[in-house]
Short mmCIF file of C-alpha atoms and ligand atoms in Angstrom, two decimals:
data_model
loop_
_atom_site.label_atom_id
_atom_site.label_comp_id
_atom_site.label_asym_id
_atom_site.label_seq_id
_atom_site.Cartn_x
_atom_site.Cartn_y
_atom_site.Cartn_z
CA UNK I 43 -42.20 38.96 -6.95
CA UNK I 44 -45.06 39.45 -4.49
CA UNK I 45 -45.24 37.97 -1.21
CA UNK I 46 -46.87 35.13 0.23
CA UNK I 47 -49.61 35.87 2.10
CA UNK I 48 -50.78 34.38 5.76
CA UNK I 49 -53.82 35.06 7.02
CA UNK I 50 -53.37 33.87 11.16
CA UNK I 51 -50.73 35.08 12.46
CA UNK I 52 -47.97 33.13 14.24
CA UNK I 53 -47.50 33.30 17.83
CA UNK I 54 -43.72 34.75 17.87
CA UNK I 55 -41.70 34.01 21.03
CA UNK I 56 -38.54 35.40 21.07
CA UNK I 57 -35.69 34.41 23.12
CA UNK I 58 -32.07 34.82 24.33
CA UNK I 59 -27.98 35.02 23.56
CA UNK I 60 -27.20 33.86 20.43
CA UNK I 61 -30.13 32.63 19.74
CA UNK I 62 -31.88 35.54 19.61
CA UNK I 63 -29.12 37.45 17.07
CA UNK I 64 -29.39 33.94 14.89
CA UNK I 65 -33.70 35.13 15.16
CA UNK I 66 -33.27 38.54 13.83
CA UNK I 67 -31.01 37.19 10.77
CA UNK I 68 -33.49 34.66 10.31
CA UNK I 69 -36.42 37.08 9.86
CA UNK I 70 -34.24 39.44 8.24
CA UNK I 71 -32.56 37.29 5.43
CA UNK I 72 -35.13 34.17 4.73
CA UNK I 73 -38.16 34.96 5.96
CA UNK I 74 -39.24 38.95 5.22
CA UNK I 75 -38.12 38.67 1.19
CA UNK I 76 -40.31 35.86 0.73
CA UNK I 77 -43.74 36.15 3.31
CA UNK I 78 -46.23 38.96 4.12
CA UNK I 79 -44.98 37.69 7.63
CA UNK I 80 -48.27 38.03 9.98
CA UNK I 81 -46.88 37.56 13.45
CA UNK I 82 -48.48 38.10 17.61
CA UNK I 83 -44.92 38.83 18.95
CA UNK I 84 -44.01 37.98 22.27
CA UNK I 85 -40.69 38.95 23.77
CA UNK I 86 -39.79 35.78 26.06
CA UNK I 87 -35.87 37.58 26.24
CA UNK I 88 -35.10 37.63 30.13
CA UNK I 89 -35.16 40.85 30.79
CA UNK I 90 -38.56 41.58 29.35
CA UNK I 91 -39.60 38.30 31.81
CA UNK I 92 -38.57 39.87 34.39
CA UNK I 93 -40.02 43.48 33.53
CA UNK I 94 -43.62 42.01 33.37
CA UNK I 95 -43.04 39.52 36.22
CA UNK I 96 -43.07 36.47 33.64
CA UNK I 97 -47.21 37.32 32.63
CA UNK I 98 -45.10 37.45 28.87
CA UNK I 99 -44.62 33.84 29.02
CA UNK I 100 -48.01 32.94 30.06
CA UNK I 101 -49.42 35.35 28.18
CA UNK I 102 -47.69 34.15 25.41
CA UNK I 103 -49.38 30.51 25.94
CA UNK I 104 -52.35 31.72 26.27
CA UNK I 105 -52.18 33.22 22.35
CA UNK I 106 -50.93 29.69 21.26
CA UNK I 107 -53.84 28.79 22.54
CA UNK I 108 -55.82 30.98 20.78
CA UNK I 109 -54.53 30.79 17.55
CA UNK I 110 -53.03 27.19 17.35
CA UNK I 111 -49.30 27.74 16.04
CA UNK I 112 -46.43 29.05 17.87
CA UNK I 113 -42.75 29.21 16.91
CA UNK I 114 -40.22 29.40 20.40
CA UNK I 115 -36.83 30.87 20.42
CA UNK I 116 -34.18 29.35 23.09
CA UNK I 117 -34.77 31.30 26.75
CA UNK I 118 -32.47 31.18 29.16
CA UNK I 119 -34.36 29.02 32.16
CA UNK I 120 -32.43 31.59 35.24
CA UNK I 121 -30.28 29.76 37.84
CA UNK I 122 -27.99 31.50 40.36
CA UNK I 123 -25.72 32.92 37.96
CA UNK I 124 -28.18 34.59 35.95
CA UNK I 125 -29.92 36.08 38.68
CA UNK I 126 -26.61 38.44 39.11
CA UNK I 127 -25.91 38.73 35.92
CA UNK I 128 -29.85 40.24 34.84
CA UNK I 129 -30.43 41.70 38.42
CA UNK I 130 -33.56 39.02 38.38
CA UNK I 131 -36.31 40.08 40.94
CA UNK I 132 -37.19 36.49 40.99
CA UNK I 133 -35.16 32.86 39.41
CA UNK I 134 -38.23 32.68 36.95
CA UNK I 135 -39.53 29.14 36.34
CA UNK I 136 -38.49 27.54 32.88
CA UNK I 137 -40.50 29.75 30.42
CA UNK I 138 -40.92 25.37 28.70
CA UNK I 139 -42.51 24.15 31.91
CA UNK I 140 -44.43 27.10 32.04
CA UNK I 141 -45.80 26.76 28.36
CA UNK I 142 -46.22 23.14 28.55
CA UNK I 143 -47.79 23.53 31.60
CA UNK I 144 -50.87 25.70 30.34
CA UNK I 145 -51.12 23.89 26.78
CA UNK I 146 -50.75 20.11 28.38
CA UNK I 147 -48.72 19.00 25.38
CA UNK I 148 -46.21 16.40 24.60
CA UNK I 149 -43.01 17.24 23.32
CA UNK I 150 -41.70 15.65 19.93
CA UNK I 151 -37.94 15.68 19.33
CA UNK I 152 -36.85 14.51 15.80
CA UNK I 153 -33.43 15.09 14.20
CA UNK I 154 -32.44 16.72 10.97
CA UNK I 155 -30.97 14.53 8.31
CA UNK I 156 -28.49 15.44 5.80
CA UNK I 157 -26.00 13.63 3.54
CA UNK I 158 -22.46 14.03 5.12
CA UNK I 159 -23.02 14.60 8.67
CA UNK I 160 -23.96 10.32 9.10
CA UNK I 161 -25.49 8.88 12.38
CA UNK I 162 -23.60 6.54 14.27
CA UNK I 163 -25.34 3.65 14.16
CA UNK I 164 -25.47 2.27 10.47
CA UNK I 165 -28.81 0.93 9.97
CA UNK I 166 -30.68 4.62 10.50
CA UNK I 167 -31.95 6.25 7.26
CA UNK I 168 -34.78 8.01 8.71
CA UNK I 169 -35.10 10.09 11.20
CA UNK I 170 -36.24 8.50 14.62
CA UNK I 171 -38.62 10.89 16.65
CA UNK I 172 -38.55 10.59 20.48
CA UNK I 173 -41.78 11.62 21.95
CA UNK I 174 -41.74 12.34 25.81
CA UNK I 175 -44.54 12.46 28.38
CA UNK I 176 -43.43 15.00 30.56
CA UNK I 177 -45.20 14.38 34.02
CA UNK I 178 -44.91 12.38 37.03
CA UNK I 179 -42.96 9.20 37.74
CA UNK I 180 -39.58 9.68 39.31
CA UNK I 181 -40.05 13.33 38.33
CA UNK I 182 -42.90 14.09 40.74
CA UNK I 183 -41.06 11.46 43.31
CA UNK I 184 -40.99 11.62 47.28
CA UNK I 185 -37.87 9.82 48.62
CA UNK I 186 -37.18 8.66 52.45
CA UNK I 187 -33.49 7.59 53.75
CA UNK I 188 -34.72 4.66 56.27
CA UNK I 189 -32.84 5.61 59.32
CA UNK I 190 -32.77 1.49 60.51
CA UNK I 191 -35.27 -1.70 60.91
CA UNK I 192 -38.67 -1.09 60.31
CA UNK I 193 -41.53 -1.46 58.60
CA UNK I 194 -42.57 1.21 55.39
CA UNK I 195 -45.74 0.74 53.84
CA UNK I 196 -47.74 2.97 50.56
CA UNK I 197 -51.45 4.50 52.27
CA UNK I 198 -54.21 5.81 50.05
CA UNK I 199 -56.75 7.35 52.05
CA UNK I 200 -59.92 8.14 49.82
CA UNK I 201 -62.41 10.67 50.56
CA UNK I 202 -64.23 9.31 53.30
CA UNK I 203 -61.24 8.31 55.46
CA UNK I 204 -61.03 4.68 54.32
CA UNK I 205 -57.63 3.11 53.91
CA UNK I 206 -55.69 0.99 51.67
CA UNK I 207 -52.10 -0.51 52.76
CA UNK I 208 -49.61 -1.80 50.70
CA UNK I 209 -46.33 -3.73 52.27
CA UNK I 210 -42.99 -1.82 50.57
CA UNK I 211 -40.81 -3.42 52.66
CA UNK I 212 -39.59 -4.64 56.17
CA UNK I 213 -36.14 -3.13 56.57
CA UNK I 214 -33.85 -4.82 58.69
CA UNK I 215 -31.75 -2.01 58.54
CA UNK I 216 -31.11 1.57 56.61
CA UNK I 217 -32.07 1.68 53.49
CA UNK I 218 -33.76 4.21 50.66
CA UNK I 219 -37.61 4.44 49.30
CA UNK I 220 -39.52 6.40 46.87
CA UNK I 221 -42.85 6.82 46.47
CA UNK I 222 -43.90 7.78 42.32
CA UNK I 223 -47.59 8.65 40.80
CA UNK I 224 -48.71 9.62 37.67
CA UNK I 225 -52.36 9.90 36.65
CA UNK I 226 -54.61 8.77 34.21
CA UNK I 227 -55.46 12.19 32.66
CA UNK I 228 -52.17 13.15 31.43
CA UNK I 229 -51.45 9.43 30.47
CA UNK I 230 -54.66 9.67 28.45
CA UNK I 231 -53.78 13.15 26.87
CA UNK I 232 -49.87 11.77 26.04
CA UNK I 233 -51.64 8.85 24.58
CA UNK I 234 -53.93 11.28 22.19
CA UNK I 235 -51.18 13.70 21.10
CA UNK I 236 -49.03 10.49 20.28
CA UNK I 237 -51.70 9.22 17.65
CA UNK I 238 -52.73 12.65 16.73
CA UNK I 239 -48.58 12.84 15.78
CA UNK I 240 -48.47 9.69 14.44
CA UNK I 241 -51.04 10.37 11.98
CA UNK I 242 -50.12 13.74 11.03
CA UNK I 243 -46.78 12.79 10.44
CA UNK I 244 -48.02 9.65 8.65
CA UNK I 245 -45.10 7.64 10.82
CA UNK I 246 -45.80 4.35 12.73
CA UNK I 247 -45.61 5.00 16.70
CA UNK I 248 -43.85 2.81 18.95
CA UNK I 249 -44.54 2.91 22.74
CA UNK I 250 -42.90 0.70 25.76
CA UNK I 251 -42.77 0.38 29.51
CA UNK I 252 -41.68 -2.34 31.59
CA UNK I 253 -45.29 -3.53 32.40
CA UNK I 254 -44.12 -7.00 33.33
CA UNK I 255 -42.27 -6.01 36.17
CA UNK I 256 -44.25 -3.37 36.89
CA UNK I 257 -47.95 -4.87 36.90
CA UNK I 258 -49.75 -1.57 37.99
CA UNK I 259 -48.00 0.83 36.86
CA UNK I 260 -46.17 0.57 33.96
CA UNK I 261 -49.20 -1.72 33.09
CA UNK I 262 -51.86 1.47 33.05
CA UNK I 263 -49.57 3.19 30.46
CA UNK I 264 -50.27 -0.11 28.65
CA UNK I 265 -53.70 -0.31 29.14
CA UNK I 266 -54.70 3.48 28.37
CA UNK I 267 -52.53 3.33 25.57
CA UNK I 268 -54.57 0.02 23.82
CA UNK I 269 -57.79 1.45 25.20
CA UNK I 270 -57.35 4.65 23.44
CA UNK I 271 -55.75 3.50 20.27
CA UNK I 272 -58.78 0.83 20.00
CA UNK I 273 -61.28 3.19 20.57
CA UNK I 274 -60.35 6.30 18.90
CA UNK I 275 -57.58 5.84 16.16
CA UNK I 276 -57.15 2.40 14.61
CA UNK I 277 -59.35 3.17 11.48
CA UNK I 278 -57.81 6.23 11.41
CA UNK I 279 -54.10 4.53 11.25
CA UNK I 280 -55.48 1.79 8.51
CA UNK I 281 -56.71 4.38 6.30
CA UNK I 282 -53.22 6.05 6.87
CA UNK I 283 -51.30 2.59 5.99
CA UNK I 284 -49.10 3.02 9.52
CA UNK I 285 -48.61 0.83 12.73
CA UNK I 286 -49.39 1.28 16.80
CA UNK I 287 -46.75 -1.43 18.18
CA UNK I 288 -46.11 -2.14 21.92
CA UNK I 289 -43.39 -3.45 23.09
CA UNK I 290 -41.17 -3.98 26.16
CA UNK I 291 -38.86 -1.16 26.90
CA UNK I 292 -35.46 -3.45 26.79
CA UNK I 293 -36.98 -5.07 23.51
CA UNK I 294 -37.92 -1.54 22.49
CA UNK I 295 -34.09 -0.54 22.87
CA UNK I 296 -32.43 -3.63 20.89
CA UNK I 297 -34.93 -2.68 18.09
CA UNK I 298 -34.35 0.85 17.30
CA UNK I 299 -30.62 0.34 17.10
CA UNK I 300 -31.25 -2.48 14.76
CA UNK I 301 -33.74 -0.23 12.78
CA UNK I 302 -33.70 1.67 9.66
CA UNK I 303 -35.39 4.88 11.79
CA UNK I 304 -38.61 6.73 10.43
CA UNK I 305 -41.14 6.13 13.12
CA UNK I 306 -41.84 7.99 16.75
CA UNK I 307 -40.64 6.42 19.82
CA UNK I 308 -43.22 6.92 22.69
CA UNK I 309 -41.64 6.82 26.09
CA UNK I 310 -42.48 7.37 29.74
CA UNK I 311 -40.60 10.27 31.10
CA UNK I 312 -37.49 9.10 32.28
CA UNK I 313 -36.81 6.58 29.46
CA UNK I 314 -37.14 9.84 27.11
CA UNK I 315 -35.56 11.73 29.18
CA UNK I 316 -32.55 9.59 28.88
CA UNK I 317 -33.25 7.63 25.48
CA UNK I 318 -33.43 11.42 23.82
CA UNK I 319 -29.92 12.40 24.42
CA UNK I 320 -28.84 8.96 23.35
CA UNK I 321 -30.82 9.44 19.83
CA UNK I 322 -29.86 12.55 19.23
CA UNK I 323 -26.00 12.30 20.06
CA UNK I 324 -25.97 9.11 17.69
CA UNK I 325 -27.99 11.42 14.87
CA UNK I 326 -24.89 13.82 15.04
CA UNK I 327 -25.29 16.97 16.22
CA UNK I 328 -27.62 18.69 19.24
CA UNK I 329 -28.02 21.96 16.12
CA UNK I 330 -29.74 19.70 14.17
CA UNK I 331 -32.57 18.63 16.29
CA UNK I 332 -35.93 20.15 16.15
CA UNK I 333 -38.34 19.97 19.12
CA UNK I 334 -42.21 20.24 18.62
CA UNK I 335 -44.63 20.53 21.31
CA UNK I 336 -48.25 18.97 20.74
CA UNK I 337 -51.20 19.58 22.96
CA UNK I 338 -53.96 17.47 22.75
CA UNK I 339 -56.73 19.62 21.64
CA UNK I 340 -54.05 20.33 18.24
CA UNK I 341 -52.36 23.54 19.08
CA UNK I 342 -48.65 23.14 17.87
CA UNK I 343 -45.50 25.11 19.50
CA UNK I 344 -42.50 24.59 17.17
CA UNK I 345 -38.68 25.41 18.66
CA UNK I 346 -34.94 24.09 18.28
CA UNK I 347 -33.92 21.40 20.64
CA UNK I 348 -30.71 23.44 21.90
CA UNK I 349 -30.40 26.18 24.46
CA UNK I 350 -29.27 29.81 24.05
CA UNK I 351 -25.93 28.77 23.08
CA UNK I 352 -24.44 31.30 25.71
CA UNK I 353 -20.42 30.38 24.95
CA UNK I 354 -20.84 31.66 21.57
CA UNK I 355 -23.08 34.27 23.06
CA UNK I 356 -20.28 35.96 24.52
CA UNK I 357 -17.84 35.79 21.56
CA UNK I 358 -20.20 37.85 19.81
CA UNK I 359 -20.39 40.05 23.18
CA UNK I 360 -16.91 40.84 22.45
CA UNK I 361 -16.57 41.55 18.92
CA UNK I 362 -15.31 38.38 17.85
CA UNK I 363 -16.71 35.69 15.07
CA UNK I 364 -18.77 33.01 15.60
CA UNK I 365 -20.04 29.96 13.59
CA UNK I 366 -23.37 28.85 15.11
CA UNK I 367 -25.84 26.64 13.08
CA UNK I 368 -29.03 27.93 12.77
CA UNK I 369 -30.99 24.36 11.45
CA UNK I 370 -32.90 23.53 13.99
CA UNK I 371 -34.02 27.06 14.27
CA UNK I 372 -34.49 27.59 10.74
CA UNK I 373 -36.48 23.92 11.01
CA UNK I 374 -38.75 25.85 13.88
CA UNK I 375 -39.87 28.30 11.86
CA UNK I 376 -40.41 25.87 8.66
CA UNK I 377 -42.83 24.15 10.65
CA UNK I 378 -44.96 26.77 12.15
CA UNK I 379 -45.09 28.20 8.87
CA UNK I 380 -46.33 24.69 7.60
CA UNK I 381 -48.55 24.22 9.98
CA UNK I 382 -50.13 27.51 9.88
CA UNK I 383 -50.31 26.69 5.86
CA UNK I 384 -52.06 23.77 6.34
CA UNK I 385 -54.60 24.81 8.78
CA UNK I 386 -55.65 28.07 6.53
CA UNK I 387 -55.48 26.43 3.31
CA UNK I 388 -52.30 28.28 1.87
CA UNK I 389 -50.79 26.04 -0.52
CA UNK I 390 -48.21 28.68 -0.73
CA UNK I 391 -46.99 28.89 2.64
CA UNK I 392 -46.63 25.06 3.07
CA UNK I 393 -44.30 25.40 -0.41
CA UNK I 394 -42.66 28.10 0.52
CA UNK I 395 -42.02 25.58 4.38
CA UNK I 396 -40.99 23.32 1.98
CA UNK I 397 -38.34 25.45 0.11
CA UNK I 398 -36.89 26.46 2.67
CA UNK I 399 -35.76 23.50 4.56
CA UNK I 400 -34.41 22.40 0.73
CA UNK I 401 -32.83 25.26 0.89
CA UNK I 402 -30.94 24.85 4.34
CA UNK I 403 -30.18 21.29 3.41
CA UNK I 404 -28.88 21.71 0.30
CA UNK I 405 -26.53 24.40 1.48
CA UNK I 406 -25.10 21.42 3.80
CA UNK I 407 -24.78 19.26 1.22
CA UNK I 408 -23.23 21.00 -1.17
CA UNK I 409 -20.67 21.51 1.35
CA UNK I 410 -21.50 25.24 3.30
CA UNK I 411 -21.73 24.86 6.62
CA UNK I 412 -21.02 25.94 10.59
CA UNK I 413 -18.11 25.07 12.19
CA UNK I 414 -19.54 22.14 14.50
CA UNK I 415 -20.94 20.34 11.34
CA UNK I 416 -17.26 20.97 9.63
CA UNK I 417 -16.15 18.86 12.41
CA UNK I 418 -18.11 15.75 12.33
CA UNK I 419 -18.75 16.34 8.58
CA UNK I 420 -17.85 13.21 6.16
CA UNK I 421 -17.95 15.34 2.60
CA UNK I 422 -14.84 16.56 1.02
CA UNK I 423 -13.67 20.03 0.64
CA UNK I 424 -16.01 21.91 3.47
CA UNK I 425 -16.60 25.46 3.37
CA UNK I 426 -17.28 26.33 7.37
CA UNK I 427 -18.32 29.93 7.23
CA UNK I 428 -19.75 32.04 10.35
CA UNK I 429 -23.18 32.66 11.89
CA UNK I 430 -24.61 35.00 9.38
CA UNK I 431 -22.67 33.29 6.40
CA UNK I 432 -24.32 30.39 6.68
CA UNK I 433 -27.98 32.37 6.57
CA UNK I 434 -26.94 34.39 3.65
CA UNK I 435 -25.60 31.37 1.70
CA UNK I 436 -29.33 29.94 2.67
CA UNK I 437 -30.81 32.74 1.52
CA UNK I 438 -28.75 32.54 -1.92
CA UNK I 439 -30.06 29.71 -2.54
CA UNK I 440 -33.56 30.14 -1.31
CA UNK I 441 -34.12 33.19 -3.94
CA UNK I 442 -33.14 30.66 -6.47
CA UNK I 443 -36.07 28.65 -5.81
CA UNK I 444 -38.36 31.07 -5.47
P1 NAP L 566 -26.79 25.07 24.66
O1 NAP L 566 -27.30 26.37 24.25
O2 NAP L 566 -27.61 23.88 24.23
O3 NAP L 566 -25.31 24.89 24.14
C1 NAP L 566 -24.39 23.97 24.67
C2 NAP L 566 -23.24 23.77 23.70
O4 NAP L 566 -23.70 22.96 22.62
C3 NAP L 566 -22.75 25.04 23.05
O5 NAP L 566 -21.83 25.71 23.85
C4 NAP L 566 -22.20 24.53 21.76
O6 NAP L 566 -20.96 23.86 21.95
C5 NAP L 566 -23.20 23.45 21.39
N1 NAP L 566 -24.34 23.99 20.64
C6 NAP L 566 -25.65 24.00 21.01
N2 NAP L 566 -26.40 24.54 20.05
C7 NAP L 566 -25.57 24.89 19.05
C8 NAP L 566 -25.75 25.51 17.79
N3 NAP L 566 -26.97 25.89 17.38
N4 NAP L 566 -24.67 25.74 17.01
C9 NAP L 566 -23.45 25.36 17.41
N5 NAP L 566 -23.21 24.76 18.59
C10 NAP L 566 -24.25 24.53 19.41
O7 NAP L 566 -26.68 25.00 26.22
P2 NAP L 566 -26.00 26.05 27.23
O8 NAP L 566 -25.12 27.03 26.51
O9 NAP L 566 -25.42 25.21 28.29
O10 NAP L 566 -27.22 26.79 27.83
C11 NAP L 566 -27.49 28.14 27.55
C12 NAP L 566 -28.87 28.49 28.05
O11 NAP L 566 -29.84 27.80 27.29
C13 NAP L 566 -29.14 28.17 29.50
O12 NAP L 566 -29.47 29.37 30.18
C14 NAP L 566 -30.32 27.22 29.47
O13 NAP L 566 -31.25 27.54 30.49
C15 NAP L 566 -30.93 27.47 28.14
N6 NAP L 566 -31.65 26.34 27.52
C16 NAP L 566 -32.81 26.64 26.89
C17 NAP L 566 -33.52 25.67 26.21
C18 NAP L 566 -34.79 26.05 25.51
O14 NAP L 566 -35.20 27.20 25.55
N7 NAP L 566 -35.44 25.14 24.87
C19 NAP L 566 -33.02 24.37 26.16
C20 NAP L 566 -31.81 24.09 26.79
C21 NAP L 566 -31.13 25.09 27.45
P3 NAP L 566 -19.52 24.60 21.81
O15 NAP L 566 -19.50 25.60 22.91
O16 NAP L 566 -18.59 23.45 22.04
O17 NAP L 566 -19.43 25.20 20.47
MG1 MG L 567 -32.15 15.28 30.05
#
């Protein structure tokens, strides 16, 4: 059979721990058979970080940038133990932050849905995507412990020296403050790649803030939101036959539980922040959440919503088996290969996308799987196999398709 053929290649970032072993199988056993696979590779692993003084990472962005698709392996994001255990010259900054920085995007988190491994809450058929805008707000916050009575205030001091002063509060005694911003650029470009989502996704988009209470604030994410969505996408999301709704964030909440899923949930930073671990614990498992990140000007950076999985990391360090699921992985590089399908007109490459999440699925399904989905599983007569298993019995079935 001859290979499909790409034309762009993929920006490759590799990655970390067990991760990075699951990567190499990946390649090895479901990707390389199938696809002429045309890849820039990048080596985002730690120590090659720290070799070039992290210019990989941006470096890497900056080819993303350049050629529009990326697919991300889990990197370890260094803290104090890692700095003795890699001999770091430096605790590099999250290779995410760093990426997102330079491509402005917004990150889209949906889960993975498969008979057998059920969401907690009934009603949810469809996936529900949580889509974060990842500056500012408490995030970005500057925090005072008032010492005793007094008087704090918010100044804005424009250009020319002229004031504006806004009462926080008289304190009669100690107390705490914060001080928050965002601004309207990045609102404006988490407003875009939200539509530009929406429609390529063909899913309705649901955004909410707490704009009542908050009659500045919370009321420009309203504003830009309407203003942008008026302006630039409603005949866009007629033609498409889906829905912009706004709502408050408490109303927001009550709804998706009582929802049948299949739509993207817009939220400020925290409320994704907090909202996304709540979705995706409910969906079943952190391995089966994929994680997209969407710029505004349409470059696409596709990874797994987990970490390096380090634990299992070190089983495999010592010889010993492990059982980590590779979905969300597998899901990454489904979608790059999609997307890099669709934007050069390869039929072939967005089937072959296709195939291969069938593939993966159906494995599940018909009752192969890793150990954590063995444990929340609700089908009958489980097979839970190991790490590379689980990507051969993939692969089985992928060369059936084919
Ligand atoms: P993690 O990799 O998300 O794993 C935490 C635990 O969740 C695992 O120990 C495992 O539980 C379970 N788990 C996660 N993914 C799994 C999978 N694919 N298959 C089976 N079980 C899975 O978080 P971590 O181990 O605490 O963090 C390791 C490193 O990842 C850190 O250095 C962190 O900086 C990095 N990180 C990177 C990203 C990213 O690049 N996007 C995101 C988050 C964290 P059991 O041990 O109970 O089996
Ligand atoms: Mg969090």
């Amino acid at each position: 059979m001859a290979k499909i053929q790409m034309t762009t290649p993929l920006v490759e970032m590799d990655g970390d721990e067990m991760t990075r072993i699951l990567w190499k199988m990946i390649k090895d056993d479901l990707l390389l058979p199938f696809v002429d696979l045309k890849t820039e590779y990048y080596d985002l692993g730690l120590e090659y970080r720290d070799e070039t003084d992290d210019q990989v990472t941006i470096d890497s962005a900056l080819a993303t940038k350049k050629y529009g698709v990326a697919v991300k392996c889990a990197t370890i994001t260094p803290n104090a133990a890692r700095m003795t255990e890699y001999n770091l010259k430096q605790m590099w900054k999250s290779p995410n932050g760093t990426i997102r920085a330079l491509l402005d995007g917004t990150v889209f988190r949906a889960p993975i849905i498969v008979k057998g491994i059920e969401p907690n809450v009934k009603t949810w058929e469809k996936p529900i995507t949580i889509a974060r805008h990842a500056y500012g707000d408490v995030y970005k916050a500057t925090e005072m412990k008032i010492p005793g009575a007094g008087k704090c205030e918010l100044v804005y001091t424009d250009e020319n020296g002229n004031e504006t002063r806004e009462l926080i509060h008289e304190f009669a005694g100690p107390g705490i403050v914060q001080g928050q911003h965002n601004i309207e650029a990045s609102i404006e470009s988490f407003a875009r790649s939200c539509f530009n989502y929406a429609l390529d996704t063909k899913q309705d988009i649901w955004f909410a803030t707490k704009d009542t209470i908050s009659k500045k604030y919370d009321h420009t994410f309203k504003d830009i939101f309407q203003e942008i969505f008026d302006a630039e996408y409603k005949e866009k999301f007629v033609a498409a036959g889906i829905e912009y709704f706004y709502t408050l964030i408490d109303d927001a909440v009550a709804r998706v539980i009582k929802s049948k899923g299949g739509y993207i949930w817009a939220c400020k930073n925290y409320d994704s922040d907090v909202m996304s671990d709540m979705v995706a614990t409910a969906f079943g498992s952190l391995a089966m959440m994929t994680s997209v990140l969407v710029a505004p000007d349409g470059t696409y950076e596709y990874e797994a919503a987990h970490g390096t999985v380090q634990r299992h990391y070190y089983k495999h360090l010592k010889g010993e088996e492990t059982s980590t699921n590779s979905v969300a992985t597998i899901f990454a590089w489904s979608g790059a290969l999609r997307k890099r399908g669709e934007l050069d007109n390869l039929p072939e490459l967005v089937a072959f996308a296709d195939k291969l999440e069938k593939a993966t699925i159906d494995t599940i399904e018909s009752g192969t799987m890793t150990k954590d989905l063995a444990l929340i599983t609700t089908l009958e007569n489980v097979n839970a196999v190991n790490s590379e298993g689980f990507i051969k019995a993939i692969a089985a079935n992928l060369a059936a398709m084919m």
